[in-house]
PDB file of C-alpha atoms in Angstrom:
ATOM      1  CA  LEU A   1     118.854  68.871  97.743  1.00 50.00           C
ATOM      2  CA  ALA A   2     118.687  71.534  95.032  1.00 55.00           C
ATOM      3  CA  LYS A   3     120.147  74.882  96.011  1.00 85.00           C
ATOM      4  CA  THR A   4     118.149  77.968  95.212  1.00 93.00           C
ATOM      5  CA  THR A   5     119.244  81.521  94.585  1.00 94.00           C
ATOM      6  CA  GLN A   6     116.898  84.475  94.829  1.00 96.00           C
ATOM      7  CA  PRO A   7     117.368  88.223  95.296  1.00 97.00           C
ATOM      8  CA  ILE A   8     117.827  89.398  98.839  1.00 96.00           C
ATOM      9  CA  SER A   9     115.337  92.225  98.535  1.00 97.00           C
ATOM     10  CA  MET A  10     112.953  93.962  96.166  1.00 97.00           C
ATOM     11  CA  ASP A  11     111.042  97.208  96.423  1.00 97.00           C
ATOM     12  CA  SER A  12     107.737  97.967  94.774  1.00 97.00           C
ATOM     13  CA  TYR A  13     104.770 100.295  94.924  1.00 97.00           C
ATOM     14  CA  GLU A  14     101.130  99.583  95.530  1.00 97.00           C
ATOM     15  CA  GLY A  15      99.302  98.383  92.446  1.00 97.00           C
ATOM     16  CA  GLN A  16     102.409  97.160  90.654  1.00 97.00           C
ATOM     17  CA  GLU A  17     103.210  93.600  89.685  1.00 97.00           C
ATOM     18  CA  VAL A  18     106.124  92.019  91.508  1.00 97.00           C
ATOM     19  CA  ASN A  19     108.126  89.243  89.899  1.00 98.00           C
ATOM     20  CA  ILE A  20     110.653  87.280  91.944  1.00 98.00           C
ATOM     21  CA  THR A  21     112.932  84.942  90.043  1.00 97.00           C
ATOM     22  CA  CYS A  22     114.535  81.959  91.714  1.00 97.00           C
ATOM     23  CA  SER A  23     117.399  79.985  90.200  1.00 96.00           C
ATOM     24  CA  HIS A  24     117.654  76.253  90.841  1.00 94.00           C
ATOM     25  CA  ASN A  25     120.133  74.878  88.329  1.00 93.00           C
ATOM     26  CA  ASN A  26     120.428  71.470  90.004  1.00 92.00           C
ATOM     27  CA  ILE A  27     116.743  70.704  90.231  1.00 92.00           C
ATOM     28  CA  ALA A  28     115.999  66.986  90.051  1.00 91.00           C
ATOM     29  CA  THR A  29     113.460  65.382  87.747  1.00 91.00           C
ATOM     30  CA  ASN A  30     111.001  64.670  90.546  1.00 87.00           C
ATOM     31  CA  ASP A  31     111.366  67.990  92.359  1.00 89.00           C
ATOM     32  CA  TYR A  32     108.483  70.394  92.732  1.00 90.00           C
ATOM     33  CA  ILE A  33     108.953  74.146  93.149  1.00 93.00           C
ATOM     34  CA  THR A  34     107.188  75.716  96.108  1.00 93.00           C
ATOM     35  CA  TRP A  35     106.904  79.271  97.365  1.00 96.00           C
ATOM     36  CA  TYR A  36     106.131  80.366 100.908  1.00 96.00           C
ATOM     37  CA  GLN A  37     105.408  83.803 102.315  1.00 97.00           C
ATOM     38  CA  GLN A  38     106.295  84.951 105.804  1.00 97.00           C
ATOM     39  CA  PHE A  39     105.159  88.030 107.682  1.00 95.00           C
ATOM     40  CA  PRO A  40     107.044  89.260 110.749  1.00 90.00           C
ATOM     41  CA  SER A  41     106.346  87.243 113.892  1.00 88.00           C
ATOM     42  CA  GLN A  42     104.353  84.643 111.976  1.00 92.00           C
ATOM     43  CA  GLY A  43     105.100  81.237 110.539  1.00 95.00           C
ATOM     44  CA  PRO A  44     105.546  80.820 106.778  1.00 96.00           C
ATOM     45  CA  ARG A  45     102.453  80.407 104.658  1.00 95.00           C
ATOM     46  CA  PHE A  46     102.211  78.286 101.522  1.00 93.00           C
ATOM     47  CA  ILE A  47     101.563  80.369  98.411  1.00 94.00           C
ATOM     48  CA  ILE A  48     101.901  78.168  95.359  1.00 94.00           C
ATOM     49  CA  GLN A  49     103.517  75.022  94.020  1.00 92.00           C
ATOM     50  CA  GLY A  50     104.277  73.831  90.534  1.00 92.00           C
ATOM     51  CA  TYR A  51     106.195  71.319  88.474  1.00 92.00           C
ATOM     52  CA  LYS A  52     106.309  72.858  84.997  1.00 91.00           C
ATOM     53  CA  THR A  53     104.784  75.567  82.791  1.00 90.00           C
ATOM     54  CA  LYS A  54     102.419  77.879  84.624  1.00 95.00           C
ATOM     55  CA  VAL A  55     100.350  77.599  87.739  1.00 94.00           C
ATOM     56  CA  THR A  56      97.905  80.246  88.911  1.00 94.00           C
ATOM     57  CA  ASN A  57      95.824  80.568  92.033  1.00 93.00           C
ATOM     58  CA  GLU A  58      93.952  83.377  93.729  1.00 92.00           C
ATOM     59  CA  VAL A  59      97.146  84.789  95.223  1.00 92.00           C
ATOM     60  CA  ALA A  60      99.917  84.413  92.662  1.00 96.00           C
ATOM     61  CA  SER A  61     101.196  82.866  89.463  1.00 97.00           C
ATOM     62  CA  LEU A  62     104.222  80.650  89.070  1.00 97.00           C
ATOM     63  CA  PHE A  63     106.055  80.507  85.767  1.00 97.00           C
ATOM     64  CA  ILE A  64     108.427  77.625  85.116  1.00 97.00           C
ATOM     65  CA  PRO A  65     110.381  77.417  81.847  1.00 96.00           C
ATOM     66  CA  ALA A  66     110.876  74.154  80.040  1.00 95.00           C
ATOM     67  CA  ASP A  67     114.352  73.513  81.466  1.00 95.00           C
ATOM     68  CA  ARG A  68     113.019  74.107  85.011  1.00 95.00           C
ATOM     69  CA  LYS A  69     116.296  75.677  86.074  1.00 95.00           C
ATOM     70  CA  SER A  70     114.502  78.749  87.308  1.00 96.00           C
ATOM     71  CA  SER A  71     111.037  79.885  88.262  1.00 97.00           C
ATOM     72  CA  THR A  72     109.303  83.216  88.685  1.00 98.00           C
ATOM     73  CA  LEU A  73     106.724  84.047  91.291  1.00 98.00           C
ATOM     74  CA  SER A  74     104.400  86.796  90.103  1.00 98.00           C
ATOM     75  CA  LEU A  75     102.339  88.827  92.541  1.00 97.00           C
ATOM     76  CA  PRO A  76      99.762  90.928  90.689  1.00 94.00           C
ATOM     77  CA  ARG A  77      98.825  94.400  91.891  1.00 94.00           C
ATOM     78  CA  VAL A  78     100.553  94.281  95.238  1.00 97.00           C
ATOM     79  CA  SER A  79      99.318  96.132  98.282  1.00 96.00           C
ATOM     80  CA  LEU A  80     101.064  97.239 101.455  1.00 97.00           C
ATOM     81  CA  SER A  81      99.986  93.988 103.098  1.00 95.00           C
ATOM     82  CA  ASP A  82     102.102  92.001 100.641  1.00 96.00           C
ATOM     83  CA  THR A  83     105.243  93.269 102.353  1.00 97.00           C
ATOM     84  CA  ALA A  84     106.858  90.047 103.522  1.00 97.00           C
ATOM     85  CA  VAL A  85     109.680  87.590 102.969  1.00 97.00           C
ATOM     86  CA  TYR A  86     109.154  85.187 100.086  1.00 98.00           C
ATOM     87  CA  TYR A  87     110.936  81.847 100.002  1.00 97.00           C
ATOM     88  CA  CYS A  88     111.575  79.637  96.984  1.00 96.00           C
ATOM     89  CA  LEU A  89     111.957  75.943  97.866  1.00 94.00           C
ATOM     90  CA  VAL A  90     112.969  73.049  95.677  1.00 92.00           C
ATOM     91  CA  GLY A  91     113.541  69.437  96.569  1.00 83.00           C
ATOM     92  CA  ASP A  92     112.489  67.623  99.694  1.00 80.00           C
ATOM     93  CA  MET A  93     108.892  68.534 100.387  1.00 80.00           C
ATOM     94  CA  GLU A  94     108.984  67.076 103.870  1.00 83.00           C
ATOM     95  CA  LYS A  95     112.119  68.544 105.401  1.00 86.00           C
ATOM     96  CA  LEU A  96     111.759  72.014 103.988  1.00 88.00           C
ATOM     97  CA  SER A  97     114.956  73.913 103.391  1.00 86.00           C
ATOM     98  CA  PHE A  98     114.426  77.645 103.499  1.00 92.00           C
ATOM     99  CA  GLY A  99     117.132  80.020 102.409  1.00 88.00           C
ATOM    100  CA  ALA A 100     117.184  83.651 103.460  1.00 89.00           C
ATOM    101  CA  GLY A 101     114.359  84.449 101.061  1.00 95.00           C
ATOM    102  CA  THR A 102     113.502  87.690  99.283  1.00 97.00           C
ATOM    103  CA  THR A 103     112.275  90.592 101.364  1.00 97.00           C
ATOM    104  CA  VAL A 104     109.635  92.410  99.353  1.00 98.00           C
ATOM    105  CA  THR A 105     108.775  95.899 100.534  1.00 98.00           C
ATOM    106  CA  VAL A 106     105.693  97.543  99.080  1.00 97.00           C
ATOM    107  CA  ARG A 107     105.471 101.297  99.429  1.00 97.00           C
ATOM    108  CA  ALA A 108     102.470 103.585  99.088  1.00 95.00           C
TER     109      ALA A 108
ATOM    110  CA  ASP O   1      95.086  81.544 111.585  1.00 79.00           C
ATOM    111  CA  THR O   2      96.222  78.290 109.968  1.00 79.00           C
ATOM    112  CA  GLY O   3      94.701  76.054 112.613  1.00 91.00           C
ATOM    113  CA  VAL O   4      98.073  75.131 114.093  1.00 96.00           C
ATOM    114  CA  SER O   5      98.538  76.515 117.585  1.00 96.00           C
ATOM    115  CA  GLN O   6     101.667  76.834 119.665  1.00 97.00           C
ATOM    116  CA  ASN O   7     102.125  77.584 123.330  1.00 97.00           C
ATOM    117  CA  PRO O   8     103.557  79.583 124.844  1.00 97.00           C
ATOM    118  CA  ARG O   9     104.056  82.316 122.268  1.00 96.00           C
ATOM    119  CA  HIS O  10     106.954  83.762 124.174  1.00 97.00           C
ATOM    120  CA  LYS O  11     109.308  82.241 126.722  1.00 98.00           C
ATOM    121  CA  ILE O  12     112.132  83.914 128.568  1.00 98.00           C
ATOM    122  CA  THR O  13     114.374  81.639 130.564  1.00 98.00           C
ATOM    123  CA  LYS O  14     117.736  81.695 132.223  1.00 98.00           C
ATOM    124  CA  ARG O  15     120.650  79.744 130.871  1.00 97.00           C
ATOM    125  CA  GLY O  16     120.678  76.229 132.210  1.00 97.00           C
ATOM    126  CA  GLN O  17     116.934  75.940 132.697  1.00 98.00           C
ATOM    127  CA  ASN O  18     114.721  73.460 130.890  1.00 98.00           C
ATOM    128  CA  VAL O  19     111.867  74.608 128.685  1.00 98.00           C
ATOM    129  CA  THR O  20     109.029  72.805 126.948  1.00 98.00           C
ATOM    130  CA  PHE O  21     106.936  73.987 124.036  1.00 97.00           C
ATOM    131  CA  ARG O  22     103.665  72.570 122.821  1.00 98.00           C
ATOM    132  CA  CYS O  23     102.232  72.338 119.327  1.00 98.00           C
ATOM    133  CA  ASP O  24      98.655  71.410 118.452  1.00 97.00           C
ATOM    134  CA  PRO O  25      98.417  70.568 114.746  1.00 96.00           C
ATOM    135  CA  ILE O  26      95.384  70.550 112.504  1.00 93.00           C
ATOM    136  CA  SER O  27      93.456  67.559 113.801  1.00 90.00           C
ATOM    137  CA  GLU O  28      93.343  65.438 110.657  1.00 87.00           C
ATOM    138  CA  HIS O  29      96.982  65.991 109.746  1.00 89.00           C
ATOM    139  CA  ASN O  30      99.279  63.004 110.103  1.00 88.00           C
ATOM    140  CA  ARG O  31     102.642  64.729 109.788  1.00 92.00           C
ATOM    141  CA  LEU O  32     104.051  67.199 112.286  1.00 95.00           C
ATOM    142  CA  TYR O  33     107.282  69.159 111.890  1.00 96.00           C
ATOM    143  CA  TRP O  34     109.494  71.314 114.074  1.00 97.00           C
ATOM    144  CA  TYR O  35     111.683  74.097 112.722  1.00 97.00           C
ATOM    145  CA  ARG O  36     113.912  76.713 114.276  1.00 97.00           C
ATOM    146  CA  GLN O  37     114.350  80.216 112.913  1.00 96.00           C
ATOM    147  CA  THR O  38     116.930  82.770 113.932  1.00 95.00           C
ATOM    148  CA  LEU O  39     116.816  86.443 113.082  1.00 91.00           C
ATOM    149  CA  GLY O  40     117.299  87.171 109.396  1.00 89.00           C
ATOM    150  CA  GLN O  41     117.342  83.515 108.385  1.00 92.00           C
ATOM    151  CA  GLY O  42     114.758  81.155 107.023  1.00 93.00           C
ATOM    152  CA  PRO O  43     113.432  78.310 109.165  1.00 95.00           C
ATOM    153  CA  GLU O  44     115.680  75.268 109.631  1.00 94.00           C
ATOM    154  CA  PHE O  45     114.264  71.769 109.853  1.00 94.00           C
ATOM    155  CA  LEU O  46     114.672  70.031 113.210  1.00 95.00           C
ATOM    156  CA  THR O  47     112.530  66.903 113.229  1.00 96.00           C
ATOM    157  CA  TYR O  48     109.245  65.437 112.071  1.00 94.00           C
ATOM    158  CA  PHE O  49     106.659  62.833 112.962  1.00 94.00           C
ATOM    159  CA  GLN O  50     104.322  60.544 111.093  1.00 91.00           C
ATOM    160  CA  ASN O  51     101.551  60.093 113.625  1.00 90.00           C
ATOM    161  CA  GLU O  52     103.411  59.204 116.840  1.00 91.00           C
ATOM    162  CA  ALA O  53     106.593  57.953 115.153  1.00 92.00           C
ATOM    163  CA  GLN O  54     109.553  60.299 114.942  1.00 91.00           C
ATOM    164  CA  LEU O  55     110.888  59.758 111.432  1.00 92.00           C
ATOM    165  CA  GLU O  56     113.982  61.898 111.318  1.00 91.00           C
ATOM    166  CA  LYS O  57     116.035  64.302 113.365  1.00 91.00           C
ATOM    167  CA  SER O  58     118.336  66.951 111.980  1.00 91.00           C
ATOM    168  CA  ARG O  59     121.899  67.085 113.188  1.00 88.00           C
ATOM    169  CA  LEU O  60     120.906  70.511 114.501  1.00 83.00           C
ATOM    170  CA  LEU O  61     118.933  68.684 117.162  1.00 86.00           C
ATOM    171  CA  SER O  62     121.527  68.074 119.861  1.00 89.00           C
ATOM    172  CA  ASP O  63     121.084  65.652 122.737  1.00 93.00           C
ATOM    173  CA  ARG O  64     119.622  68.469 124.800  1.00 96.00           C
ATOM    174  CA  PHE O  65     116.602  68.553 122.518  1.00 96.00           C
ATOM    175  CA  SER O  66     113.830  65.991 122.611  1.00 95.00           C
ATOM    176  CA  ALA O  67     110.526  65.910 120.815  1.00 96.00           C
ATOM    177  CA  GLU O  68     107.529  63.698 121.346  1.00 95.00           C
ATOM    178  CA  ARG O  69     104.144  63.237 119.805  1.00 95.00           C
ATOM    179  CA  PRO O  70     102.219  60.884 122.073  1.00 90.00           C
ATOM    180  CA  LYS O  71      99.085  59.389 120.547  1.00 86.00           C
ATOM    181  CA  GLY O  72      99.854  61.117 117.289  1.00 84.00           C
ATOM    182  CA  SER O  73      98.124  64.346 118.239  1.00 90.00           C
ATOM    183  CA  PHE O  74      99.889  67.271 119.911  1.00 96.00           C
ATOM    184  CA  SER O  75     103.669  67.430 120.141  1.00 97.00           C
ATOM    185  CA  THR O  76     106.131  68.786 122.668  1.00 97.00           C
ATOM    186  CA  LEU O  77     109.658  70.026 122.137  1.00 97.00           C
ATOM    187  CA  GLU O  78     111.845  70.119 125.217  1.00 97.00           C
ATOM    188  CA  ILE O  79     115.200  71.817 125.521  1.00 97.00           C
ATOM    189  CA  GLN O  80     117.302  70.857 128.506  1.00 97.00           C
ATOM    190  CA  ARG O  81     120.042  73.033 130.002  1.00 97.00           C
ATOM    191  CA  THR O  82     119.271  75.910 127.673  1.00 97.00           C
ATOM    192  CA  GLU O  83     122.099  77.944 126.193  1.00 97.00           C
ATOM    193  CA  GLN O  84     122.052  81.449 124.803  1.00 96.00           C
ATOM    194  CA  GLY O  85     122.490  80.001 121.320  1.00 95.00           C
ATOM    195  CA  ASP O  86     119.103  78.324 121.689  1.00 97.00           C
ATOM    196  CA  SER O  87     117.412  81.718 121.486  1.00 97.00           C
ATOM    197  CA  ALA O  88     115.254  81.555 118.384  1.00 97.00           C
ATOM    198  CA  MET O  89     111.722  81.191 117.088  1.00 97.00           C
ATOM    199  CA  TYR O  90     110.553  77.580 117.240  1.00 98.00           C
ATOM    200  CA  LEU O  91     107.985  76.819 114.593  1.00 98.00           C
ATOM    201  CA  CYS O  92     105.666  73.871 114.316  1.00 97.00           C
ATOM    202  CA  ALA O  93     103.936  72.798 111.127  1.00 96.00           C
ATOM    203  CA  SER O  94     101.579  70.033 110.126  1.00 94.00           C
ATOM    204  CA  SER O  95     100.528  68.442 106.875  1.00 91.00           C
ATOM    205  CA  LEU O  96      98.335  65.728 105.460  1.00 86.00           C
ATOM    206  CA  VAL O  97     100.539  63.468 103.424  1.00 76.00           C
ATOM    207  CA  GLY O  98      98.877  61.509 100.735  1.00 66.00           C
ATOM    208  CA  TRP O  99      97.576  64.229  98.473  1.00 56.00           C
ATOM    209  CA  GLU O 100      99.583  63.427  95.395  1.00 57.00           C
ATOM    210  CA  GLY O 101     101.538  66.230  93.874  1.00 52.00           C
ATOM    211  CA  ARG O 102     101.173  68.756  96.622  1.00 59.00           C
ATOM    212  CA  TYR O 103     102.843  68.956  99.986  1.00 74.00           C
ATOM    213  CA  GLU O 104     101.637  71.963 101.881  1.00 87.00           C
ATOM    214  CA  GLN O 105     102.782  72.520 105.405  1.00 92.00           C
ATOM    215  CA  TYR O 106     100.665  74.675 107.681  1.00 94.00           C
ATOM    216  CA  PHE O 107     102.752  76.594 110.164  1.00 96.00           C
ATOM    217  CA  GLY O 108     101.843  77.791 113.599  1.00 96.00           C
ATOM    218  CA  PRO O 109     102.727  81.269 114.896  1.00 95.00           C
ATOM    219  CA  GLY O 110     105.830  80.004 116.665  1.00 97.00           C
ATOM    220  CA  THR O 111     107.248  80.198 120.154  1.00 97.00           C
ATOM    221  CA  ARG O 112     109.919  82.808 120.636  1.00 97.00           C
ATOM    222  CA  LEU O 113     112.534  81.666 123.110  1.00 98.00           C
ATOM    223  CA  THR O 114     114.923  84.082 124.756  1.00 98.00           C
ATOM    224  CA  VAL O 115     117.692  82.647 126.904  1.00 98.00           C
ATOM    225  CA  THR O 116     119.312  85.171 129.199  1.00 97.00           C
TER     226      THR O 116
END
């Protein structure tokens, strides 16, 4: 199971773009990269998943370099409601292994 | 609301008592998962089901824990002889396996257990 490393916390302001980088040096050839978001007192929510290059959906973008040893979740123009914990997951897509995640705090 | 419901949302019990939680997944989903989350940590995998079959149990799931998914629909997680260390949020998730290239788990709101 690939180990991931991401910052413990990040602060931002409304309207800014937030980029969270996750390191996963031991990622396996078949591994996907998945990000979840969790608000207090709620279960995690799937945000985005990718294998290589760039993936974009209505919520975020995921950038994955060619060596796939890291990935960056990009949240465009954040609002106060984006304050949450963001988890980067790599490896087993059934038995999810969440680390401590990155606490993103958006201020007015 | 993801469509996954859990009951009760909160449970306070005394040490040594048994508790049971229920999870109702999204109806067409064939996989159901249980996780446990303690304060400041991410969720930890406990066990999961493919329909009614329990496929794997984490070593975190001691003999005091048992999970069932009769008829492949809802699931229950029972903790016998609760201990204070069992205090946590218990999360249930479901997914529809078979969609190649994407494995998205839908989580319920969790059941917060407090053992006094």
